[in-house]
PDB file of C-alpha atoms in Angstrom:
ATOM      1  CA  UNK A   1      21.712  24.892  17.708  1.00 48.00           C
ATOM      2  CA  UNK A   2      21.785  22.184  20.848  1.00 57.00           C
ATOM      3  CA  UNK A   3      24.694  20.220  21.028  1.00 58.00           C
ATOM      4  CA  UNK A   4      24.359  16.323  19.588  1.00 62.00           C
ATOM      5  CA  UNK A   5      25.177  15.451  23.739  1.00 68.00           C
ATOM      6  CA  UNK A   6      21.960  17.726  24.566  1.00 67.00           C
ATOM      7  CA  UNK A   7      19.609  16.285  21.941  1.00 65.00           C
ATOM      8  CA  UNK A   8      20.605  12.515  22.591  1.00 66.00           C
ATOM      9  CA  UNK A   9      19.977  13.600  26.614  1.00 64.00           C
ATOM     10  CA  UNK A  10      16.323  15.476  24.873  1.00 66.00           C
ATOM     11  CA  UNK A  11      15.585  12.027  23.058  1.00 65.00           C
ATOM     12  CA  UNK A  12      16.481   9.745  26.212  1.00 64.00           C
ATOM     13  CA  UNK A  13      13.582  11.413  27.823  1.00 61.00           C
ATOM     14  CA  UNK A  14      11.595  11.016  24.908  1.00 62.00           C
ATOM     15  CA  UNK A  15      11.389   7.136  24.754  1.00 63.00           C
ATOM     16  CA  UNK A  16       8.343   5.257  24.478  1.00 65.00           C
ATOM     17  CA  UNK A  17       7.531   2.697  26.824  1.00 60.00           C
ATOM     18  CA  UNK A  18       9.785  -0.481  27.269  1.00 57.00           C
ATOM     19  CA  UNK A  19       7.004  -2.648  27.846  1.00 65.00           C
ATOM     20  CA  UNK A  20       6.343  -5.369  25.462  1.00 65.00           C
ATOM     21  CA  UNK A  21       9.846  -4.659  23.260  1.00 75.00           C
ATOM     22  CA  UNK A  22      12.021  -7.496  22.707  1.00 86.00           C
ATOM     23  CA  UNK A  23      15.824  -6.642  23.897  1.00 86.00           C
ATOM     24  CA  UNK A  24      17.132  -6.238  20.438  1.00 88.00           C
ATOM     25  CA  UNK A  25      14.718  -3.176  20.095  1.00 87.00           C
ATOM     26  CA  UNK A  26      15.460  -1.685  23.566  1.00 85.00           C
ATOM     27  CA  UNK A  27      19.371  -2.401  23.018  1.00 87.00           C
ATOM     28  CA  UNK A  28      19.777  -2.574  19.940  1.00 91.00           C
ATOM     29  CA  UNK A  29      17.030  -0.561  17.264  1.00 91.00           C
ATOM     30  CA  UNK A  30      16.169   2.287  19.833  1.00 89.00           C
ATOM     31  CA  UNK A  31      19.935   3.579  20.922  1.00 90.00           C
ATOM     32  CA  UNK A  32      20.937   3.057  17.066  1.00 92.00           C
ATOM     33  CA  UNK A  33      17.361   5.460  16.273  1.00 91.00           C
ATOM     34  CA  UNK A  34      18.313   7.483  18.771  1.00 89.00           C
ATOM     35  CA  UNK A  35      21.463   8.701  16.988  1.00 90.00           C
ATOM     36  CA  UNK A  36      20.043   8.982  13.593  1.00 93.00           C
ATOM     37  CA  UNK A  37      17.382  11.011  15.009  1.00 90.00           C
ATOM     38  CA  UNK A  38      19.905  13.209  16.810  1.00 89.00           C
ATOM     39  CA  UNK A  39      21.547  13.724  13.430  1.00 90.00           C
ATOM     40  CA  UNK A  40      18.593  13.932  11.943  1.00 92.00           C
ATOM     41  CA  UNK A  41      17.515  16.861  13.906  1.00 89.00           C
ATOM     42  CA  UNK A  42      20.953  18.364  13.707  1.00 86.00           C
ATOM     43  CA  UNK A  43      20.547  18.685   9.809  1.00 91.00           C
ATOM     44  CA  UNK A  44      17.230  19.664  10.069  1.00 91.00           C
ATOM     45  CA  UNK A  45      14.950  17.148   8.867  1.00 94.00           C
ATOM     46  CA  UNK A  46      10.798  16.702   9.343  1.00 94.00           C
ATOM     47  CA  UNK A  47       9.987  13.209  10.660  1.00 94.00           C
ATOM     48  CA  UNK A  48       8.629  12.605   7.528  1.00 95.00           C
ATOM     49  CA  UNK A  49      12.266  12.474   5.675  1.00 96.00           C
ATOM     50  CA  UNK A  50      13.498  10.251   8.084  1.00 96.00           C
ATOM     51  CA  UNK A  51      10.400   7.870   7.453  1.00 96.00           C
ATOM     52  CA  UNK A  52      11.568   8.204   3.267  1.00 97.00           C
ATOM     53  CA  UNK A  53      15.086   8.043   4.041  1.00 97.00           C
ATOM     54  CA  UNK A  54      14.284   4.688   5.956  1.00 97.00           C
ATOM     55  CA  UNK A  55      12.072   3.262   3.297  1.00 97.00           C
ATOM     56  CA  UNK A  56      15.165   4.135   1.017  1.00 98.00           C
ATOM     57  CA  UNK A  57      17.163   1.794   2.502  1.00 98.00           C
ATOM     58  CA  UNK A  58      15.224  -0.851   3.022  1.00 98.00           C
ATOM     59  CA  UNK A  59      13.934  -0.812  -0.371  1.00 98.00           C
ATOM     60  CA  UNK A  60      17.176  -0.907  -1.725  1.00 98.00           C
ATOM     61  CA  UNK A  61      18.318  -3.891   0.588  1.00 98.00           C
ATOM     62  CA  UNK A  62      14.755  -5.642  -1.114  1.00 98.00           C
ATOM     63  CA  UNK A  63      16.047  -5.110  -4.398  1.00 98.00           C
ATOM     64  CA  UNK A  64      19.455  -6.234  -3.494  1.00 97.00           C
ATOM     65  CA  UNK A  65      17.777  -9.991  -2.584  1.00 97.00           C
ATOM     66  CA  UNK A  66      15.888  -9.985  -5.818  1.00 97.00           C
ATOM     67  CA  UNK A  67      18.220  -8.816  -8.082  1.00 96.00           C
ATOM     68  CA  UNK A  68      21.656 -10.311  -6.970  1.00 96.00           C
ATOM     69  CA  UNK A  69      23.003 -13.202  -6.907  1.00 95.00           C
ATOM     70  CA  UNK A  70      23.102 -14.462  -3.045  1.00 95.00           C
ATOM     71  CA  UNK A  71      26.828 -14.272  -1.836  1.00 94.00           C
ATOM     72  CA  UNK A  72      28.482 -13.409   1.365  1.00 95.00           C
ATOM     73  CA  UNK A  73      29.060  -9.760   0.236  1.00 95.00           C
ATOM     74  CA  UNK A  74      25.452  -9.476  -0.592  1.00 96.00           C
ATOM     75  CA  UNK A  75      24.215 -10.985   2.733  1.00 97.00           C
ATOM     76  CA  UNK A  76      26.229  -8.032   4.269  1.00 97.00           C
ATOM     77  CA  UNK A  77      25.126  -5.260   2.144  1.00 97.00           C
ATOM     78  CA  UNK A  78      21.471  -6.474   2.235  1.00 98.00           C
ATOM     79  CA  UNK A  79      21.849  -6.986   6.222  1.00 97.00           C
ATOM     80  CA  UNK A  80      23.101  -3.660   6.789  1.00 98.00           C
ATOM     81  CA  UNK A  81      20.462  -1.873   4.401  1.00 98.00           C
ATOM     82  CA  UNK A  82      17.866  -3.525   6.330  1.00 97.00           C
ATOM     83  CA  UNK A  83      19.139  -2.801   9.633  1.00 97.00           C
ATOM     84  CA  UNK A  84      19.631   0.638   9.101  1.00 97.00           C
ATOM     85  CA  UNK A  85      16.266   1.047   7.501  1.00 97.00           C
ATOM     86  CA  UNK A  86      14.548  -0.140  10.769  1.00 96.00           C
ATOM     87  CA  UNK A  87      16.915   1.710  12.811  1.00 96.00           C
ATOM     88  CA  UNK A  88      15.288   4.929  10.590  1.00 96.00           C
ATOM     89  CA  UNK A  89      12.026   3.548  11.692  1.00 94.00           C
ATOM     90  CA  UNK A  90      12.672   3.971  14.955  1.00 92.00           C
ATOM     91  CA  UNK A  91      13.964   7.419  14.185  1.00 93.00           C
ATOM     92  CA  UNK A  92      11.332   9.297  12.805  1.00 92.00           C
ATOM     93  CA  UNK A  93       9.462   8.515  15.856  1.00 89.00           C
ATOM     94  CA  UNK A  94      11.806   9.860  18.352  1.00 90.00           C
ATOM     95  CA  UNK A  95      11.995  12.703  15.963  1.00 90.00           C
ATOM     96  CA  UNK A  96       8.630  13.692  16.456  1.00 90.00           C
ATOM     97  CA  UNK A  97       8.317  13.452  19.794  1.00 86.00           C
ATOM     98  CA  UNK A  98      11.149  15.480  20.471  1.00 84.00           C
ATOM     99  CA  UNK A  99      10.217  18.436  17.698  1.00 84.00           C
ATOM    100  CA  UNK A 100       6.159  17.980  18.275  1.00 83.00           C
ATOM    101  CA  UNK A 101       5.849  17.722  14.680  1.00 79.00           C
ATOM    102  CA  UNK A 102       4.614  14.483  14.707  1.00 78.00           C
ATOM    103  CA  UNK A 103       0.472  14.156  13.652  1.00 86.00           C
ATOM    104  CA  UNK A 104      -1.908  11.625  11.961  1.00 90.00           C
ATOM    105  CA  UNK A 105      -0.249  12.271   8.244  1.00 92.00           C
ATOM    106  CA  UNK A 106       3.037  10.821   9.367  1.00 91.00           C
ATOM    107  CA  UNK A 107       1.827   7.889  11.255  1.00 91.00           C
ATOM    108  CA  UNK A 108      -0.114   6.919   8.108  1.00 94.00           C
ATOM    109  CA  UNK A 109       3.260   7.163   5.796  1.00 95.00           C
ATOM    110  CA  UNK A 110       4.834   5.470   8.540  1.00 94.00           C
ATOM    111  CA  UNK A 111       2.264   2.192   8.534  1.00 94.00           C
ATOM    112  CA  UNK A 112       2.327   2.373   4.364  1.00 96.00           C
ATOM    113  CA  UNK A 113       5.586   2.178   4.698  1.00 96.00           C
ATOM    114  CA  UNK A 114       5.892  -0.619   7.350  1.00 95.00           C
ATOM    115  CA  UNK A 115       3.368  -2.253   5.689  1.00 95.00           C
ATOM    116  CA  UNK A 116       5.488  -2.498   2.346  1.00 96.00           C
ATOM    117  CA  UNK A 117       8.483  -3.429   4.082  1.00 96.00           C
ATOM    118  CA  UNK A 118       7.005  -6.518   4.945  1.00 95.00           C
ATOM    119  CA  UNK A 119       5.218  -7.264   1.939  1.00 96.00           C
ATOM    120  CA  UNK A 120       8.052  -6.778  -0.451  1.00 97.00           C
ATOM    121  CA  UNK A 121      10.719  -8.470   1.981  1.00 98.00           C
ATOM    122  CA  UNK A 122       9.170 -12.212   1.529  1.00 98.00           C
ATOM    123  CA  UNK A 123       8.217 -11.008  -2.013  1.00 98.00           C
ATOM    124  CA  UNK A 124      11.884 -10.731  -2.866  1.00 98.00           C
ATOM    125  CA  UNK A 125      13.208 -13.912  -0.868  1.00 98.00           C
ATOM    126  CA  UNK A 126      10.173 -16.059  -3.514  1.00 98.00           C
ATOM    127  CA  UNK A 127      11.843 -14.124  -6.550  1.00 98.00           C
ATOM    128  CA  UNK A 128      15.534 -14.889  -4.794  1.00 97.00           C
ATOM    129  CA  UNK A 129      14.343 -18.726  -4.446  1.00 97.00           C
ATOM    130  CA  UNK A 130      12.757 -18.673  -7.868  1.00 96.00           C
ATOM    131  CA  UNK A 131      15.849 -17.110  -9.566  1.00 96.00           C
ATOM    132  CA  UNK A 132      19.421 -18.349  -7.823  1.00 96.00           C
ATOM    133  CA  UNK A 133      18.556 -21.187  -5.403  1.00 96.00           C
ATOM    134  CA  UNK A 134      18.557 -25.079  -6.523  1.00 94.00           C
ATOM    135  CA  UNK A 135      15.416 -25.626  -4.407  1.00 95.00           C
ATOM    136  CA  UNK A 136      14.821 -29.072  -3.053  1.00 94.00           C
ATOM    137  CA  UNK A 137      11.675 -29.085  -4.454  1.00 94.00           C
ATOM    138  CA  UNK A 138       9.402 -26.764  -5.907  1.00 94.00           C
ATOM    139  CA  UNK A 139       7.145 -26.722  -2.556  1.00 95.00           C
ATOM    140  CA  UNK A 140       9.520 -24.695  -1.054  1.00 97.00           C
ATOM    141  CA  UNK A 141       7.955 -21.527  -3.353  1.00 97.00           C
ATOM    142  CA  UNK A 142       5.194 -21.758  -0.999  1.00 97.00           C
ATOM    143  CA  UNK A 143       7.341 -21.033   2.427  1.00 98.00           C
ATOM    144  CA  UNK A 144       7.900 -16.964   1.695  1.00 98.00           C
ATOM    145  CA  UNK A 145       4.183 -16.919   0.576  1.00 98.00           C
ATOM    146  CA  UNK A 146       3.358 -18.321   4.327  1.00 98.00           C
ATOM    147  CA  UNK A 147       6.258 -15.790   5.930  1.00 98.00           C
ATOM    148  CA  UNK A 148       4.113 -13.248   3.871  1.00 98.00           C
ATOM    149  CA  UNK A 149       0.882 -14.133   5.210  1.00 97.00           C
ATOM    150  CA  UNK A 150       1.782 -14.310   8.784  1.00 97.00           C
ATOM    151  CA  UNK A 151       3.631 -11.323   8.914  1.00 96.00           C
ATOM    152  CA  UNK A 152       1.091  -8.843   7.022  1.00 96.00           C
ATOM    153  CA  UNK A 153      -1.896 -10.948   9.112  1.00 97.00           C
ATOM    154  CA  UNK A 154       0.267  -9.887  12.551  1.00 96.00           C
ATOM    155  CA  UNK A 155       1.187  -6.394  11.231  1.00 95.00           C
ATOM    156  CA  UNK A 156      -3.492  -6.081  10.528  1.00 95.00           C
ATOM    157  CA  UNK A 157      -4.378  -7.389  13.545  1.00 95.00           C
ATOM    158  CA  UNK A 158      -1.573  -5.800  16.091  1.00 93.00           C
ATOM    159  CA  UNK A 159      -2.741  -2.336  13.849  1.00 93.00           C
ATOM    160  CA  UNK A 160      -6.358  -3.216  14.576  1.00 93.00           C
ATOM    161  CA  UNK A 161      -5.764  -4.433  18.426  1.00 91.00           C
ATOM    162  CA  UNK A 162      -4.112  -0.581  19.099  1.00 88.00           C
ATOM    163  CA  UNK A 163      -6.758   1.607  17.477  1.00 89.00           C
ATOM    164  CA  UNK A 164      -9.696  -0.245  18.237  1.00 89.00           C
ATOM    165  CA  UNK A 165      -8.616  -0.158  22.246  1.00 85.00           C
ATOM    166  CA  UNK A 166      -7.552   3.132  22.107  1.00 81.00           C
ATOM    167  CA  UNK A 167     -11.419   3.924  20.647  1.00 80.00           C
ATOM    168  CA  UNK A 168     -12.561   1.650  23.398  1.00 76.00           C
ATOM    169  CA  UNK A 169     -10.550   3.360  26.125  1.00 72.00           C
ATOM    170  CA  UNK A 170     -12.005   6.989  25.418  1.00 70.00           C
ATOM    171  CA  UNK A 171     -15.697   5.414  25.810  1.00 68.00           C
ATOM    172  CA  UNK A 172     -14.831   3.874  28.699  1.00 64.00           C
ATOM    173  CA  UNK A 173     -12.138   3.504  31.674  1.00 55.00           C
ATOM    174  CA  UNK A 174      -9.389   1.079  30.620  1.00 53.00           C
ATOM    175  CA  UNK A 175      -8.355  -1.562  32.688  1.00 52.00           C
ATOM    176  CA  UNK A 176      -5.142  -0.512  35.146  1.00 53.00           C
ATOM    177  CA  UNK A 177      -1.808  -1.227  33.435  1.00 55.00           C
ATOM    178  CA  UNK A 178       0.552  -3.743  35.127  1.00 53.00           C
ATOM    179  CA  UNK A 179       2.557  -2.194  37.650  1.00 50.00           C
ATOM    180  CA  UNK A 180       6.485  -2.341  37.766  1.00 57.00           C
ATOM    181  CA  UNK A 181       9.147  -2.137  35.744  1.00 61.00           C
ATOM    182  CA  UNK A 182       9.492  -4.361  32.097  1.00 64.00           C
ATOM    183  CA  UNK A 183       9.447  -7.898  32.201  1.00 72.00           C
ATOM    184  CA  UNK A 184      13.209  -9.248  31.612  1.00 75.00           C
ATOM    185  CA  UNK A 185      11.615 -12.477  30.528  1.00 81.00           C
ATOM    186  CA  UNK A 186       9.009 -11.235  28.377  1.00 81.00           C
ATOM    187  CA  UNK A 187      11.753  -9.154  26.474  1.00 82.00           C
ATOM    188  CA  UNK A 188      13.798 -12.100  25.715  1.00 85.00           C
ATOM    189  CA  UNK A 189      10.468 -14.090  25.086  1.00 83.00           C
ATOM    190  CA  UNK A 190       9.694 -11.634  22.199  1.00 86.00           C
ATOM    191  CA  UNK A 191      13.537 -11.690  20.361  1.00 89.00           C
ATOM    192  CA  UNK A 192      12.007 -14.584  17.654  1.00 88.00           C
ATOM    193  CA  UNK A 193       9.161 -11.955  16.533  1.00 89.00           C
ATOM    194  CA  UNK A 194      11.237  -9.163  16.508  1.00 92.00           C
ATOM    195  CA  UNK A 195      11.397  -7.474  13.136  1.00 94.00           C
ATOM    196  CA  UNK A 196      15.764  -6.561  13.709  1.00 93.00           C
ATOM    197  CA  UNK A 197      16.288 -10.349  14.648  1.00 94.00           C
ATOM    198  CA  UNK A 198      14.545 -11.182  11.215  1.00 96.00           C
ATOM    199  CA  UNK A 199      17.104  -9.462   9.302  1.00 96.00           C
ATOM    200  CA  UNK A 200      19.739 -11.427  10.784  1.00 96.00           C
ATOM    201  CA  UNK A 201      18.525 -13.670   8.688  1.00 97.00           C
ATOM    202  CA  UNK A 202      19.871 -12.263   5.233  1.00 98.00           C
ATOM    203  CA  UNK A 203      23.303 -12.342   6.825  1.00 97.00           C
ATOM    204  CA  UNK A 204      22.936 -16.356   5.654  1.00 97.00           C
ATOM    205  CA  UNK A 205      22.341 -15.495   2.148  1.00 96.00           C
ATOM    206  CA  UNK A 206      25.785 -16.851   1.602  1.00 93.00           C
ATOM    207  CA  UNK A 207      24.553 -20.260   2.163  1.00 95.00           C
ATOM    208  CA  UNK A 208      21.848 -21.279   0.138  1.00 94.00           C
ATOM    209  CA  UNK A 209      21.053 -24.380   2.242  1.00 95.00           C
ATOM    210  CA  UNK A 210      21.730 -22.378   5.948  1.00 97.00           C
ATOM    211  CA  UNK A 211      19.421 -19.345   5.053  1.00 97.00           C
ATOM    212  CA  UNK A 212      16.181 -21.642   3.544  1.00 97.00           C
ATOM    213  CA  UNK A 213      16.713 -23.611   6.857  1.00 96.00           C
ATOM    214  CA  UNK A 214      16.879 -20.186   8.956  1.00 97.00           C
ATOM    215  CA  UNK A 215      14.366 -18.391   7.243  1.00 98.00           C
ATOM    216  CA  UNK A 216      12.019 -21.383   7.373  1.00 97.00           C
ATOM    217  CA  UNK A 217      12.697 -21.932  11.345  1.00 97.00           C
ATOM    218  CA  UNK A 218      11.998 -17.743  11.406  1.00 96.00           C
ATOM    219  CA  UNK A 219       8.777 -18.476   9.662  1.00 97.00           C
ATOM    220  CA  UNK A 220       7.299 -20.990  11.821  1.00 97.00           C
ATOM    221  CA  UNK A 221       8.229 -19.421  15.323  1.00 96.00           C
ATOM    222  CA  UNK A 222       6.554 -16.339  13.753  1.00 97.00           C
ATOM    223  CA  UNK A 223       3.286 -18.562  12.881  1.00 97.00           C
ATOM    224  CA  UNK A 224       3.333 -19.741  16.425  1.00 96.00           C
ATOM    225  CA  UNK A 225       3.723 -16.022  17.606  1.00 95.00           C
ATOM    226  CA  UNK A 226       0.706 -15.108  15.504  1.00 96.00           C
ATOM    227  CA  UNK A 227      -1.253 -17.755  17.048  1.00 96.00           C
ATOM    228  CA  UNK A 228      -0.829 -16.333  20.858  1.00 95.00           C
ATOM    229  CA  UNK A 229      -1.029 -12.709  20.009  1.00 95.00           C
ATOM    230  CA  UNK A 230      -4.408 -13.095  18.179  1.00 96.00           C
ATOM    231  CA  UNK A 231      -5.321 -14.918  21.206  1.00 96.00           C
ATOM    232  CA  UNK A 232      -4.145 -12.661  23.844  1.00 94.00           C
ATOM    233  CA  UNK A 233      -5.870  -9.251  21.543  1.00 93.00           C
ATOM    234  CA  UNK A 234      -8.963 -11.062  21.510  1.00 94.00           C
ATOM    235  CA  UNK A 235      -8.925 -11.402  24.860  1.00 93.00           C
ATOM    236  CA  UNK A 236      -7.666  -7.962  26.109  1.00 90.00           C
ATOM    237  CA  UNK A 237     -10.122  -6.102  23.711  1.00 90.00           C
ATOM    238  CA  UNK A 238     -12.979  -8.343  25.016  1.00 89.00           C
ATOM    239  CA  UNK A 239     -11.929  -7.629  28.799  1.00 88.00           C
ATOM    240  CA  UNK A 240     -12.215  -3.628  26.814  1.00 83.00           C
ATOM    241  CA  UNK A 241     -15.271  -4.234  26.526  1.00 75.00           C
ATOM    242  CA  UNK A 242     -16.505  -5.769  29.680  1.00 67.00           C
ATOM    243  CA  UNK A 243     -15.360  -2.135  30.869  1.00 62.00           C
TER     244      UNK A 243
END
């Protein structure tokens, strides 16, 4: 059995691309992945457990907004379920590119699984609102059925943008990626949308008042997001074409 110092060096190697990841995930997510999926490989595991073991604790960090009361002890616990359920995410990934086990049944349960994650999150934070907050006004029921929208309408259309140009790229030659290394400003640029800074957010759960303010600030910087990436798809799968 390789050392945990060989595997991390095996899974360094294995990295995707750091081009269009905010800082949090190339800090932050990935290195944290990194050493789940080295322990993950130490014990054993398929890809596929890490992708369950990560929708375990996410899940469970869900049910934790819905269920209890908001407090500061439950703003940690649901923080830390959530972070280490994306760090998983990132895991089974690595996993599979270091074992070659990876293949099209695990990036389905990978995408069911994101794709609940983000449907159930803002689901729970309406049932949170609903059950423990003193809500301003009832209006503000609507704001996690927005967050919902926007995030499962980003999650579609990013999906759709990456497998209709990779279809489009084996009919014809795809245009030449931007040369040098990842943009330092474009990383920072893309900390708002990132999915780890949105879990920050549960870490005001303590504070009724400074988590509907956060979480509603979180939801219209992500609306704003959504506007320029269905922009900038539409316009890099129409350049596809004009290839």
């Amino acid at each position: 059995m390789e050392g945990t110092t060989t595997v991390l060096g095996r899974l360094r190697g294995a990295q995707k691309t750091a081009k269009g990841v905010s800082l949090y995930s190339r800090y932050v997510n990935r290195p944290a992945g990194r050493l789940f999926a080295a322990a993950a490989f130490r014990l054993g595991m398929t890809p596929n457990q890490v992708t369950l073991v990560s929708a375990a604790f996410t899940f469970s960090a869900v049910a934790g907004v819905a269920l209890a009361r908001p407090g500061p002890w439950t703003a940690v616990l649901v923080y830390l379920g959530l972070a280490a359920g994306f760090a998983l995410d990132s895991a089974d990934g690595q996993l599979a590119r270091l074992t070659g086990r990876g293949g099209p049944d695990g990036e389905w349960l990978d995408h069911v699984v994101d794709c609940a994650k983000m449907i159930l999150v803002h689901t729970a934070v309406l049932i949170a609102f609903h059950r423990f907050f003193a809500l301003p006004g009832d209006g503000w029921l609507l704001l996690p059925l927005g967050f919902l929208f926007v995030a499962v309408l980003t999650f579609c259309a990013g999906l759709l943008r990456e497998q209709l140009g990779k279809a489009a790229a084996r009919e014809t030659a795809p245009p030449p990626e931007p040369a040098g290394p990842p943009s330092r400003l474009r990383a920072v640029a893309l900390l708002p949308a990132d999915y780890g800074v949105f879990c920050l957010v549960f870490l005001l759960l303590g504070d009724e008042t400074v988590f509907r303010t956060g979480y509603a600030v979180l939801a219209a910087v992500h609306a704003l997001f959504l506007v320029a990436f269905l922009g900038k798809w539409f316009r890099e799968l129409k350049a596809l074409r004009a290839h």
